[in-house]
PDB file of C-alpha atoms in Angstrom:
ATOM      1  CA  CYS A 202      42.475 -11.124 -56.958  1.00  0.00           C
ATOM      2  CA  GLY A 203      46.073 -10.622 -57.816  1.00  0.00           C
ATOM      3  CA  THR A 204      47.581 -13.073 -56.540  1.00  0.00           C
ATOM      4  CA  SER A 205      47.603 -16.709 -58.287  1.00  0.00           C
ATOM      5  CA  GLY A 206      47.712 -20.027 -56.361  1.00  0.00           C
ATOM      6  CA  VAL A 207      49.871 -22.992 -56.958  1.00  0.00           C
ATOM      7  CA  SER A 208      48.746 -25.234 -59.507  1.00  0.00           C
ATOM      8  CA  GLY A 209      49.644 -28.480 -61.652  1.00  0.00           C
ATOM      9  CA  VAL A 210      49.953 -31.995 -60.707  1.00  0.00           C
ATOM     10  CA  PRO A 211      52.896 -31.742 -58.253  1.00  0.00           C
ATOM     11  CA  ALA A 212      51.068 -29.071 -56.379  1.00  0.00           C
ATOM     12  CA  LEU A 213      48.023 -31.463 -55.878  1.00  0.00           C
ATOM     13  CA  ARG A 214      50.329 -34.265 -54.948  1.00  0.00           C
ATOM     14  CA  SER A 215      51.845 -32.243 -52.429  1.00  0.00           C
ATOM     15  CA  ALA A 216      47.747 -31.479 -51.441  1.00  0.00           C
ATOM     16  CA  LEU A 217      46.632 -34.536 -50.885  1.00  0.00           C
ATOM     17  CA  GLY A 218      49.708 -36.438 -50.437  1.00  0.00           C
ATOM     18  CA  SER A 219      50.879 -40.199 -51.346  1.00  0.00           C
ATOM     19  CA  SER A 220      49.449 -42.258 -48.012  1.00  0.00           C
ATOM     20  CA  LEU A 221      47.183 -43.704 -50.599  1.00  0.00           C
ATOM     21  CA  ALA A 222      49.824 -46.003 -52.587  1.00  0.00           C
ATOM     22  CA  GLY A 223      48.954 -49.606 -51.692  1.00  0.00           C
ATOM     23  CA  ALA A 224      46.220 -49.241 -49.199  1.00  0.00           C
ATOM     24  CA  GLN A 225      43.743 -52.017 -50.135  1.00  0.00           C
ATOM     25  CA  GLY A 226      41.241 -51.091 -46.943  1.00  0.00           C
ATOM     26  CA  LYS A 227      42.243 -54.905 -45.256  1.00  0.00           C
ATOM     27  CA  THR A 228      43.596 -53.500 -42.172  1.00  0.00           C
ATOM     28  CA  ILE A 229      42.980 -50.500 -40.328  1.00  0.00           C
ATOM     29  CA  GLU A 230      46.553 -48.765 -41.273  1.00  0.00           C
ATOM     30  CA  ASP A 231      45.144 -49.244 -44.802  1.00  0.00           C
ATOM     31  CA  GLN A 232      41.710 -47.555 -43.688  1.00  0.00           C
ATOM     32  CA  ASN A 233      44.011 -44.603 -42.134  1.00  0.00           C
ATOM     33  CA  ARG A 234      46.124 -44.039 -45.203  1.00  0.00           C
ATOM     34  CA  ILE A 235      42.909 -43.633 -47.177  1.00  0.00           C
ATOM     35  CA  ASP A 236      41.456 -41.517 -44.828  1.00  0.00           C
ATOM     36  CA  ARG A 237      45.009 -39.415 -44.839  1.00  0.00           C
ATOM     37  CA  THR A 238      44.234 -39.017 -48.885  1.00  0.00           C
ATOM     38  CA  MET A 239      40.720 -37.968 -48.396  1.00  0.00           C
ATOM     39  CA  ALA A 240      40.995 -35.254 -45.773  1.00  0.00           C
ATOM     40  CA  PRO A 241      42.984 -32.681 -47.395  1.00  0.00           C
ATOM     41  CA  GLY A 242      40.996 -33.131 -50.402  1.00  0.00           C
ATOM     42  CA  CYS A 243      38.005 -32.357 -47.880  1.00  0.00           C
ATOM     43  CA  ALA A 244      39.517 -29.645 -46.334  1.00  0.00           C
ATOM     44  CA  ILE A 245      40.690 -27.625 -49.629  1.00  0.00           C
ATOM     45  CA  GLY A 246      37.128 -28.125 -51.242  1.00  0.00           C
ATOM     46  CA  PHE A 247      38.828 -30.807 -53.923  1.00  0.00           C
ATOM     47  CA  TYR A 248      35.580 -32.720 -53.004  1.00  0.00           C
ATOM     48  CA  LYS A 249      32.362 -32.279 -52.622  1.00  0.00           C
ATOM     49  CA  PRO A 250      31.032 -32.049 -49.384  1.00  0.00           C
ATOM     50  CA  ASP A 251      28.618 -34.803 -50.185  1.00  0.00           C
ATOM     51  CA  GLU A 252      31.410 -37.125 -51.289  1.00  0.00           C
ATOM     52  CA  CYS A 253      33.408 -36.020 -48.138  1.00  0.00           C
ATOM     53  CA  ASP A 254      30.261 -37.060 -45.973  1.00  0.00           C
ATOM     54  CA  ARG A 255      29.700 -40.393 -48.229  1.00  0.00           C
ATOM     55  CA  HIS A 256      33.843 -41.345 -47.657  1.00  0.00           C
ATOM     56  CA  SER A 257      33.149 -40.466 -43.910  1.00  0.00           C
ATOM     57  CA  LYS A 258      30.729 -42.600 -43.533  1.00  0.00           C
ATOM     58  CA  ALA A 259      31.953 -45.549 -45.726  1.00  0.00           C
ATOM     59  CA  SER A 260      35.296 -45.377 -43.365  1.00  0.00           C
ATOM     60  CA  ALA A 261      33.492 -45.468 -40.291  1.00  0.00           C
ATOM     61  CA  GLY A 262      31.723 -48.643 -41.467  1.00  0.00           C
ATOM     62  CA  ARG A 263      34.965 -50.326 -42.712  1.00  0.00           C
ATOM     63  CA  ARG A 264      36.145 -49.701 -39.329  1.00  0.00           C
ATOM     64  CA  ALA A 265      33.523 -51.372 -37.640  1.00  0.00           C
ATOM     65  CA  GLU A 266      34.267 -54.406 -40.002  1.00  0.00           C
ATOM     66  CA  LEU A 267      37.909 -54.519 -39.279  1.00  0.00           C
ATOM     67  CA  LYS A 268      37.384 -54.556 -35.475  1.00  0.00           C
ATOM     68  CA  ASN A 269      35.010 -57.379 -35.850  1.00  0.00           C
TER      69      ASN A 269
END
């Protein structure tokens, strides 16, 4: 391939975003922030498919807990 991708920490930060900072999973908004951080990493293959699947299941479980 003759093209080189963007590399380095700034590019990774840009790809993953900064929504996670401060999120503690105590509210639905916190869970949204966690999910917004995971989603790009799953989309670009940064995380393995099984890691993304585990996160999706854990997120659904946490959302159910927070609704109660």
